Amino acid sequence: MNEQMTQKPYVIGLDLGGTNSVFGIVDARGDIKATTAIKTGGHTTPESYVDACMEVLLPVIEQVGGLDKIKAMGIGAPNGNYYNGTIEFAPNLPWAHDTVVPLAQMFSERLGGIPVGLTNDANAAAMGEMVYGVARGMKDFIVITLGTGVGSGIVVNGQVVYGHDGFAGELGHVTMVRGAEGRLCGCGRTGCLETYCSATGVARTARELLQNTDRPSLLRELDTESITSLDVSIAAEKGDELAKEIYDFTGKMLGEACADFAAFSSPEAFIFFGGMTKAGELIMKPIREAYEAHVMKPFRGKAQFLVSGLDGASAAVLGASAIGWELK
Amino acid sequence: MNEQMTQKPYVIGLDLGGTNSVFGIVDARGDIKATTAIKTGGHTTPESYVDACMEVLLPVIEQVGGLDKIKAMGIGAPNGNYYNGTIEFAPNLPWAHDTVVPLAQMFSERLGGIPVGLTNDANAAAMGEMVYGVARGMKDFIVITLGTGVGSGIVVNGQVVYGHDGFAGELGHVTMVRGAEGRLCGCGRTGCLETYCSATGVARTARELLQNTDRPSLLRELDTESITSLDVSIAAEKGDELAKEIYDFTGKMLGEACADFAAFSSPEAFIFFGGMTKAGELIMKPIREAYEAHVMKPFRGKAQFLVSGLDGASAAVLGASAIGWELK
């Protein structure tokens, strides 16, 4: 058998986060064969960051049989541009905050020219669900990531929607509350979905309700300024009415937003991803109810509302690696 | 030269409207070589409708050299489902209002088995712009049709977005005004974009302003109940302040909606289609201004705002015919 015809059974995934950069070597079934990591910060230039990556990555590549076994690499990164393979002006990355870094090309050159793809973490999550997770076999779905912010990865006709410039899929920034009463968003605008439905948004809703009413709540035992969405979820599980109302409010807004998203791409499923999904039915039930109450009739009762099928700890690495399978 | 290898230079387009069914035989450059039409109503069954169509269609097919010259047929129809080639429960079609009509298949059988595709009129308009109009060469754009209603055809990565069920692209029914103050929509919900920004919506805004204020306006010379968007446009051209304000309000809402659509698919262009675009800058200027004021920073200054490049009278037939070129 010709050596060159040997199949390459693995892809590399890199989950490039603000704090850690985690690598995984993954097979087609989503099993992580080897993993390693470095701190993302502490490097002043893109070159020194990639140097540090290669130092830990090459040994794990050898563990799985060497570079000949690697088909491609996928990177999930903040401000990632799929078309160019670049990270562009990423505010939380000291070596990329004021520049455009051709990170895909840099890794490809260090890895014998294998294809390297890069996109933002929410698009990577969508790829991960399609390749290994609950969206296997689906061609039209939307992943909504509920974390510090609200992100999204939209799949239409089996392809992630990148838009004409590579930046499509920012559903955390559709306007849910128009005009002066909308909450100020980190993006500089007001009323964005993210300001209400991120973990930060849930904490904000809690603070507003605690400060603007005198309703009793277990949450009053905590320091108001440091309340988190997890605190709210724990209080709600204990039967706290105010805490339940906060999740109802959050889920209702997500459900109404999904009703608008259905009018756009009529997905088979909405898949929720991230820490806040740990609240389970507390958040999922009001999402479904608001969706069915607000969605246009032709879409009613059709969409599934699912929680990510990827294991929390490795989900981001799996998502990143999934990009690799799509590369030619 | 083998007879079978002769290229088929034409497609048939059918613009199936509530009143008229217009056929055109179209070449690859968008030149309409022959045309014919029948009334859409007056037929009690789908079969008798197709019979009547064939009676007028077969002679024009002969005019262009016979069925051997026809590659395919495309149909733009209300409640058209692309995946099945069916018209489903179309309220304004007496022979399809309470049933599912496999219209694409019926025409294919009568036309020697040529491929026949069918979609709604707004998706057909999007195909028309991509094949013959201002979207030639674009892969990501959104057509917004401003007529009795507001429709949309969304193109992502060079393909019309149909969604998992064939009904995607209903941007006239995203919610722009939430809660009790939203206008009641024909879809049974409230606050839809269509209730403000269709021709009917413009007339509704005019009536509201005339009835709820005592501001002077040329529009007061007209019967308030029968005011149309054209009346408002004519008054605005004459410098009527109230009429101008109505178009400002309409355009502002469209621009804000487009800002949300950018967060979805980041299109290269928004293309407006339909009678209301005759108002020109009166509507286009506030759209652009509201868009740039409301869109998220990464998208600012990137999208083009265009008016359809297809000739008004034949635009719908051209759009329908464009479906034909995509069929295998």
XYZ file of C-alpha atoms in Angstrom:
656
model
C 0.000 0.000 0.000
C 1.283 3.412 -0.996
C 2.567 5.337 2.024
C 0.944 8.551 0.751
C -2.462 6.904 0.620
C -2.478 6.220 4.354
C -5.443 8.006 5.890
C -4.806 10.792 8.333
C -6.985 9.940 11.315
C -6.640 13.064 13.506
C -7.207 16.803 13.585
C -5.776 19.302 16.067
C -8.152 21.615 17.899
C -7.012 24.796 19.634
C -9.383 26.564 22.011
C -7.710 29.950 22.251
C -9.248 31.688 25.255
C -8.361 34.866 27.065
C -6.646 32.884 29.843
C -5.706 29.446 28.498
C -4.854 27.991 25.110
C -5.910 24.348 25.116
C -4.901 21.863 22.413
C -6.533 18.535 21.709
C -5.770 15.857 19.125
C -9.116 14.454 18.105
C -10.346 11.549 15.977
C -13.393 11.558 13.707
C -15.660 10.328 16.501
C -14.744 13.199 18.785
C -12.465 11.209 21.064
C -9.633 13.357 22.361
C -6.464 11.266 22.036
C -4.037 13.726 23.610
C -4.194 17.173 25.091
C -1.909 19.971 26.267
C -2.159 23.645 27.155
C -0.312 26.900 27.768
C -1.287 30.272 29.189
C -2.487 32.611 26.438
C -0.985 35.707 28.033
C 2.637 36.361 28.947
C 3.707 36.544 25.307
C 4.420 39.913 23.761
C 4.339 38.973 20.075
C 2.334 36.506 17.982
C 5.625 34.767 17.139
C 6.536 34.134 20.767
C 2.995 32.871 21.428
C 3.248 30.389 18.537
C 6.754 29.365 19.674
C 5.376 28.532 23.121
C 2.497 26.603 21.550
C 4.775 24.495 19.360
C 6.938 23.589 22.331
C 4.032 21.782 24.026
C 2.214 20.699 20.856
C 4.982 18.817 19.022
C 5.440 16.214 21.799
C 1.714 15.341 21.825
C 1.734 15.096 18.022
C 4.538 12.548 18.390
C 2.420 10.660 20.956
C -0.272 9.966 18.337
C 2.216 8.904 15.650
C 3.628 12.140 14.235
C 2.554 14.854 11.845
C 1.718 12.291 9.132
C -1.326 11.331 11.175
C -2.690 14.899 11.294
C -5.150 15.978 8.601
C -5.628 19.590 9.623
C -5.959 22.020 12.508
C -8.886 24.166 13.647
C -8.688 27.192 15.946
C -11.542 28.781 17.893
C -10.464 32.289 18.873
C -11.948 35.648 19.834
C -12.332 38.054 16.879
C -11.397 35.248 14.520
C -11.953 35.860 10.806
C -12.637 32.618 8.977
C -11.936 33.930 5.480
C -8.458 35.227 6.262
C -7.485 32.905 9.107
C -6.690 36.001 11.150
C -7.355 37.280 14.652
C -8.285 40.948 14.324
C -7.971 43.500 17.123
C -8.854 41.089 19.939
C -9.081 43.322 23.012
C -8.235 40.548 25.517
C -5.146 39.177 23.766
C -2.017 41.207 24.591
C -0.224 40.009 21.434
C -3.223 40.709 19.150
C -5.134 43.626 20.642
C -3.940 46.290 18.207
C -3.175 44.299 15.092
C -4.227 41.611 12.608
C -2.468 38.306 13.303
C -2.383 35.695 10.484
C -2.509 32.913 13.049
C -3.794 30.134 10.754
C -0.939 30.673 8.327
C 1.608 30.834 11.161
C 0.535 27.458 12.537
C 0.359 25.920 9.070
C 3.960 26.907 8.381
C 5.095 25.315 11.633
C 3.124 22.123 10.943
C 4.475 21.124 7.552
C 1.834 23.040 5.595
C -1.277 21.213 6.852
C -4.512 23.200 6.358
C -5.368 25.382 9.369
C -8.771 27.048 9.801
C -9.809 29.636 12.352
C -13.109 31.101 13.465
C -14.655 32.568 16.586
C -15.602 30.337 19.484
C -19.361 30.355 18.825
C -18.903 29.286 15.197
C -16.502 26.612 16.420
C -19.174 25.432 18.878
C -21.637 25.142 15.978
C -19.150 23.074 13.974
C -18.560 20.907 17.034
C -22.281 20.201 17.446
C -22.591 19.333 13.750
C -19.579 17.014 13.646
C -19.721 15.357 17.093
C -22.727 16.694 19.032
C -26.513 16.955 19.051
C -26.649 18.537 15.567
C -25.250 15.485 13.780
C -27.320 15.064 10.626
C -28.846 18.540 10.845
C -28.297 21.094 8.077
C -30.050 24.122 9.598
C -29.568 25.016 13.247
C -28.389 27.815 15.520
C -26.041 27.460 18.466
C -26.436 30.152 21.123
C -23.624 30.417 23.645
C -24.626 31.789 27.029
C -21.551 32.918 28.889
C -20.046 36.241 29.900
C -21.573 37.364 26.610
C -24.106 35.848 24.220
C -22.572 34.420 21.065
C -23.986 32.462 18.161
C -23.011 30.094 15.409
C -25.551 29.816 12.615
C -25.602 26.852 10.251
C -27.576 27.123 7.011
C -27.650 24.287 4.517
C -24.858 22.483 6.336
C -22.496 25.474 6.313
C -21.585 27.975 9.031
C -22.821 31.457 8.057
C -19.768 33.734 7.905
C -21.279 36.563 5.858
C -19.494 38.640 3.235
C -16.777 39.756 5.692
C -16.411 36.747 7.995
C -18.169 38.398 10.959
C -21.773 37.135 10.642
C -23.554 35.386 13.510
C -23.534 38.080 16.204
C -26.992 37.292 17.551
C -26.014 38.500 21.013
C -26.222 41.951 19.504
C -29.686 42.044 17.972
C -31.680 44.811 19.620
C -34.321 43.499 22.023
C -35.238 46.739 23.813
C -35.331 49.771 21.528
C -34.839 53.344 22.622
C -33.658 54.936 25.814
C -34.652 52.199 28.249
C -32.395 49.581 26.650
C -29.409 48.500 28.737
C -25.986 49.787 27.709
C -23.984 47.040 25.982
C -20.234 46.461 25.859
C -20.499 46.976 22.091
C -21.380 50.633 22.680
C -25.028 50.276 21.690
C -28.120 49.735 23.853
C -30.759 47.045 24.292
C -28.693 44.128 22.896
C -29.835 40.576 23.709
C -26.486 40.040 25.453
C -27.179 42.736 28.058
C -30.167 40.704 29.300
C -29.393 37.063 28.591
C -25.686 36.555 29.253
C -24.557 35.401 32.697
C -23.623 39.036 33.285
C -27.098 40.101 32.139
C -28.757 37.712 34.591
C -26.683 39.186 37.435
C -27.663 42.678 36.234
C -31.354 41.755 36.275
C -30.895 40.443 39.826
C -29.228 43.663 40.995
C -31.945 45.794 39.378
C -34.750 43.818 41.008
C -33.059 43.826 44.413
C -32.339 47.551 44.293
C -35.615 48.722 42.771
C -38.011 46.626 44.855
C -38.224 45.528 48.473
C -39.379 42.052 47.634
C -37.960 39.323 49.885
C -35.338 37.019 48.398
C -32.548 34.691 49.476
C -30.365 36.806 47.201
C -30.532 39.636 49.756
C -28.180 37.584 51.950
C -25.455 38.051 49.333
C -23.369 41.091 48.431
C -25.548 42.620 45.705
C -22.614 43.839 43.640
C -21.021 40.400 43.372
C -24.105 38.281 42.660
C -23.596 35.834 39.770
C -25.995 33.919 37.519
C -25.003 30.801 39.480
C -26.170 32.443 42.738
C -29.496 33.202 41.076
C -29.797 29.628 39.826
C -29.038 28.192 43.283
C -31.623 30.478 44.925
C -34.212 29.516 42.290
C -33.570 25.814 42.930
C -34.337 26.519 46.589
C -37.706 27.943 45.530
C -36.858 31.642 45.750
C -39.621 33.443 43.823
C -37.545 36.472 42.845
C -34.750 34.245 41.533
C -37.245 32.181 39.512
C -38.664 35.375 38.073
C -35.177 36.422 36.943
C -34.785 33.200 34.969
C -38.313 33.531 33.582
C -37.480 37.040 32.375
C -34.204 35.860 30.837
C -35.744 32.823 29.145
C -38.675 34.836 27.843
C -36.358 37.284 26.140
C -34.276 34.453 24.636
C -37.449 32.754 23.383
C -38.706 35.950 21.773
C -35.315 36.473 20.135
C -35.364 32.886 18.803
C -38.809 33.589 17.311
C -37.195 36.357 15.237
C -34.280 34.070 14.316
C -36.787 31.498 13.015
C -38.150 34.119 10.614
C -34.608 34.408 9.312
C -33.332 30.875 8.797
C -36.052 28.535 10.113
C -33.648 26.216 11.940
C -34.473 22.646 12.907
C -33.006 23.282 16.357
C -31.744 25.940 18.722
C -28.829 24.554 20.705
C -27.758 26.279 23.903
C -24.178 26.075 25.029
C -22.252 27.364 28.034
C -22.333 27.584 31.797
C -25.829 29.036 32.045
C -27.380 25.911 30.510
C -26.576 24.214 33.837
C -29.730 25.957 35.106
C -31.622 23.366 33.026
C -35.401 23.673 32.832
C -35.217 26.856 34.886
C -34.005 28.583 31.710
C -35.096 26.138 28.968
C -38.791 26.076 29.882
C -39.399 29.843 29.612
C -37.357 29.865 26.366
C -39.595 27.228 24.779
C -42.798 28.804 26.076
C -41.941 32.318 24.887
C -40.811 30.935 21.526
C -44.052 29.075 20.875
C -46.096 32.070 22.048
C -44.247 34.530 19.793
C -43.102 32.643 16.705
C -44.947 33.030 13.410
C -47.514 30.307 12.792
C -45.702 28.402 9.994
C -42.793 27.760 12.394
C -44.818 26.845 15.484
C -44.082 23.490 17.125
C -41.315 22.649 14.670
C -38.019 23.662 16.281
C -36.206 21.629 18.915
C -34.628 23.346 21.920
C -31.546 21.432 22.949
C -28.625 21.748 25.297
C -25.153 21.167 23.827
C -24.184 17.531 23.509
C -20.483 18.218 23.987
C -18.781 17.630 27.298
C -18.336 20.987 29.017
C -14.624 20.770 29.745
C -13.614 19.728 26.238
C -16.444 21.310 24.235
C -14.417 24.271 23.029
C -11.476 22.115 21.923
C -13.837 19.734 20.113
C -15.535 22.672 18.390
C -12.222 24.056 17.234
C -11.063 20.663 16.007
C -14.297 20.226 14.016
C -13.214 23.058 11.718
C -10.292 20.874 10.710
C -12.467 18.146 9.188
C -14.077 20.637 6.803
C -10.794 21.959 5.397
C -9.607 20.822 1.990
C -22.811 17.729 -33.966
C -24.888 15.447 -31.829
C -28.463 16.724 -31.594
C -28.587 15.860 -27.889
C -25.570 18.028 -27.186
C -27.297 21.166 -28.447
C -27.465 23.623 -25.570
C -30.829 24.556 -24.214
C -30.772 28.348 -24.254
C -33.983 29.225 -22.392
C -35.827 28.841 -19.108
C -39.512 29.483 -18.437
C -40.469 31.816 -15.601
C -43.952 31.873 -14.085
C -44.922 34.763 -11.816
C -47.960 33.290 -10.126
C -49.783 36.198 -8.498
C -53.163 36.468 -6.844
C -54.635 38.096 -9.964
C -52.454 37.197 -12.944
C -50.183 34.336 -13.902
C -47.492 35.697 -16.193
C -45.132 33.474 -18.196
C -41.863 34.542 -19.769
C -39.320 32.602 -21.815
C -35.953 34.013 -20.806
C -32.365 33.619 -21.981
C -29.249 33.560 -19.805
C -28.829 37.334 -20.061
C -32.310 38.021 -18.752
C -33.835 38.940 -22.098
C -37.469 37.899 -22.253
C -37.967 36.253 -25.652
C -41.700 35.620 -25.410
C -44.410 36.158 -22.862
C -48.015 35.212 -22.182
C -50.469 35.304 -19.279
C -53.759 34.063 -17.873
C -55.917 35.057 -14.931
C -54.966 33.081 -11.834
C -58.534 32.853 -10.544
C -61.554 31.358 -12.288
C -60.196 27.840 -11.994
C -61.657 25.504 -9.426
C -58.980 22.805 -9.355
C -55.188 22.800 -9.761
C -55.664 20.602 -12.837
C -57.918 23.089 -14.620
C -55.476 25.905 -13.733
C -52.546 23.977 -15.244
C -54.682 23.079 -18.297
C -55.375 26.772 -18.891
C -51.677 27.576 -18.450
C -50.576 24.963 -20.985
C -53.049 26.265 -23.546
C -51.286 29.644 -23.678
C -47.768 28.396 -22.852
C -47.286 25.742 -25.531
C -47.680 28.216 -28.448
C -44.987 30.560 -27.031
C -42.691 27.588 -26.465
C -43.104 26.801 -30.161
C -42.252 30.437 -30.980
C -38.779 30.040 -29.460
C -38.100 26.717 -31.177
C -39.966 24.121 -29.134
C -39.498 22.269 -25.864
C -35.997 21.121 -26.892
C -34.813 24.679 -26.319
C -36.102 24.825 -22.737
C -33.701 23.882 -19.929
C -36.071 24.214 -16.973
C -38.915 26.196 -15.441
C -39.070 28.334 -12.299
C -42.206 29.409 -10.467
C -42.560 32.269 -7.985
C -45.752 31.701 -6.009
C -47.341 32.643 -2.691
C -46.812 30.016 0.034
C -44.399 28.174 -2.244
C -42.295 25.420 -0.667
C -38.987 25.026 -2.488
C -38.159 21.589 -1.115
C -41.390 19.945 -2.234
C -42.271 22.131 -5.217
C -45.667 22.642 -3.632
C -48.013 25.542 -2.944
C -49.365 25.076 0.565
C -52.619 26.578 1.836
C -52.345 29.821 -0.144
C -55.248 31.940 1.139
C -55.586 34.016 -2.059
C -55.623 31.133 -4.556
C -59.101 29.585 -4.895
C -57.668 26.297 -6.218
C -54.987 26.051 -3.481
C -56.363 27.728 -0.393
C -57.214 24.560 1.537
C -54.741 22.060 0.171
C -51.165 21.248 -0.857
C -50.704 21.474 -4.632
C -47.653 19.720 -6.172
C -47.455 22.402 -8.843
C -43.806 21.895 -9.860
C -44.411 18.223 -10.555
C -47.642 18.965 -12.473
C -45.858 21.378 -14.820
C -42.881 19.039 -15.232
C -45.185 16.220 -16.343
C -46.809 18.481 -18.932
C -43.434 19.730 -20.205
C -41.722 16.467 -21.087
C -40.126 16.031 -17.672
C -37.971 19.201 -17.594
C -36.903 20.250 -14.083
C -39.369 22.653 -12.459
C -38.557 24.601 -9.282
C -40.877 26.690 -7.152
C -40.419 29.170 -4.334
C -42.108 32.239 -2.929
C -41.935 35.543 -4.773
C -39.364 37.173 -2.484
C -36.942 34.247 -2.826
C -37.523 34.391 -6.582
C -36.675 38.106 -6.505
C -33.403 37.283 -4.727
C -32.538 34.691 -7.380
C -33.405 37.232 -10.083
C -31.040 39.829 -8.606
C -28.246 37.255 -8.340
C -28.645 35.922 -11.893
C -29.579 39.078 -13.839
C -29.678 42.060 -11.459
C -27.611 44.194 -9.092
C -26.448 41.184 -7.031
C -24.501 39.578 -9.875
C -21.239 38.355 -8.366
C -22.466 38.707 -4.777
C -22.662 35.684 -2.479
C -24.230 37.266 0.617
C -27.112 39.703 0.273
C -30.709 40.256 1.347
C -33.587 41.323 -0.894
C -36.411 43.085 0.921
C -39.649 43.420 -1.012
C -41.789 46.400 -0.056
C -45.318 45.873 -1.330
C -48.685 45.118 0.232
C -46.542 43.172 2.681
C -42.841 43.040 3.437
C -41.098 39.947 2.099
C -37.479 38.858 1.962
C -35.116 36.610 0.107
C -31.862 35.912 1.926
C -28.779 34.670 0.102
C -25.921 33.186 2.118
C -22.821 31.816 0.441
C -24.479 32.043 -2.978
C -27.561 30.055 -1.955
C -31.079 31.170 -1.062
C -31.800 30.401 2.615
C -34.802 28.058 2.707
C -34.387 26.736 6.245
C -35.127 23.216 7.417
C -38.751 23.366 6.239
C -38.561 25.599 3.148
C -40.171 28.615 4.848
C -37.162 30.685 5.975
C -36.753 34.341 5.009
C -39.843 35.918 6.565
C -38.144 39.128 7.638
C -41.403 41.063 7.306
C -42.402 39.263 10.478
C -39.548 40.032 12.853
C -40.919 41.928 15.845
C -39.981 45.603 15.813
C -42.340 46.887 18.516
C -42.728 44.521 21.461
C -45.702 44.371 23.786
C -49.144 45.889 23.713
C -48.358 48.961 21.591
C -47.291 46.912 18.559
C -49.592 47.084 15.548
C -51.748 44.041 14.827
C -50.346 42.086 11.867
C -52.120 39.955 9.277
C -50.100 37.010 10.637
C -52.050 37.232 13.897
C -49.140 38.618 15.925
C -48.263 42.216 16.813
C -45.434 44.634 16.099
C -44.149 42.940 12.905
C -41.897 44.972 10.570
C -44.536 44.514 7.859
C -47.182 46.438 9.825
C -44.985 49.565 9.677
C -42.930 49.305 6.503
C -45.187 47.793 3.836
C -47.172 50.109 1.544
C -50.130 49.285 3.763
C -48.056 50.162 6.832
C -47.126 53.557 5.386
C -50.812 54.313 4.763
C -51.553 53.187 8.320
C -48.900 55.543 9.716
C -50.443 58.366 7.656
C -53.933 57.663 9.010
C -52.650 57.505 12.582
C -50.811 60.815 12.289
C -53.753 62.557 10.602
C -56.239 61.281 13.156
C -54.129 61.709 16.291
C -52.719 65.176 15.570
C -54.077 68.394 14.062
C -50.901 69.108 12.144
C -51.452 70.636 8.689
C -50.800 68.417 5.665
C -51.702 68.138 1.999
C -52.886 64.650 2.903
C -55.868 66.182 4.716
C -57.343 66.990 1.286
C -57.708 63.250 0.658
C -60.161 60.720 2.058
C -58.190 59.513 5.081
C -59.426 55.934 4.803
C -58.242 55.506 1.219
C -54.798 57.144 1.469
C -52.036 55.041 -0.144
C -48.260 55.047 0.173
C -48.157 56.670 -3.278
C -50.281 59.584 -2.004
C -47.816 60.031 0.856
C -44.866 59.924 -1.535
C -46.477 62.536 -3.853
C -47.212 64.855 -0.906
C -43.642 64.455 0.367
C -42.244 65.339 -3.067
C -44.287 68.548 -2.857
C -42.541 69.364 0.431
C -45.287 68.266 2.825
C -43.604 67.971 6.248
C -45.999 65.386 7.667
C -45.601 63.198 4.589
C -41.802 63.454 4.806
C -41.984 62.486 8.467
C -43.969 59.367 7.536
C -41.210 58.225 5.177
C -38.548 59.112 7.752
C -40.356 56.944 10.312
C -40.706 54.081 7.818
C -37.104 54.242 6.648
C -35.785 54.494 10.194
C -37.576 51.308 11.168
C -36.299 49.498 8.060
C -32.753 50.674 8.780
C -32.931 49.464 12.379
C -34.266 46.118 11.188
C -31.424 45.818 8.665
C -28.951 46.474 11.507
C -30.307 43.338 13.211
C -30.174 41.406 9.923
C -26.474 42.347 9.595
C -25.816 40.682 12.966
C -27.305 37.558 11.430
C -25.723 37.138 7.996
C -23.527 40.228 7.431
C -24.650 40.767 3.831
C -22.673 42.734 1.271
C -25.882 44.508 0.204
C -29.500 45.104 1.111
C -31.558 45.291 -2.065
C -35.002 46.852 -1.979
C -37.637 45.741 -4.433
C -41.231 46.727 -5.149
C -43.453 49.726 -5.734
C -42.401 51.628 -2.622
C -38.821 51.937 -3.890
C -40.199 54.474 -6.399
C -40.088 56.917 -3.470
C -36.294 56.878 -4.017
C -34.156 58.832 -1.551
C -37.276 59.705 0.426
C -37.150 56.141 1.768
C -33.543 55.095 1.038
C -31.867 57.974 2.906
C -33.508 57.323 6.298
C -32.856 53.580 5.827
C -29.119 54.159 5.353
C -28.906 56.701 8.161
C -30.743 54.534 10.699
C -28.672 51.508 9.664
C -25.343 53.231 10.182
C -26.528 54.726 13.477
C -27.737 51.369 14.841
C -25.557 48.654 13.336
C -22.817 47.017 15.393
C -19.394 48.552 14.839
C -17.753 45.681 12.875
C -20.466 46.059 10.200
C -20.513 49.854 9.991
C -19.957 51.419 6.560
C -19.684 48.060 4.826
C -23.121 47.229 3.387
C -24.521 48.703 0.195
C -28.143 49.833 0.035
C -29.464 49.265 -3.467
C -32.709 49.390 -5.376
C -33.564 46.351 -7.513
C -31.893 46.308 -10.912
C -34.731 44.398 -12.536
C -37.313 46.178 -14.651
C -40.457 46.596 -12.571
C -42.955 45.092 -15.007
C -40.953 41.958 -15.723
C -39.016 41.649 -12.445
C -41.214 38.933 -10.984
C -41.081 36.794 -14.149
C -37.302 37.209 -14.330
C -36.983 36.228 -10.674
C -39.076 33.113 -11.227
C -37.107 32.176 -14.336
C -33.813 32.532 -12.424
C -34.766 29.510 -10.325
C -34.667 27.490 -13.540
C -30.944 28.073 -14.133
C -30.070 26.593 -10.731
C -31.944 23.330 -11.261
C -30.078 20.153 -12.141
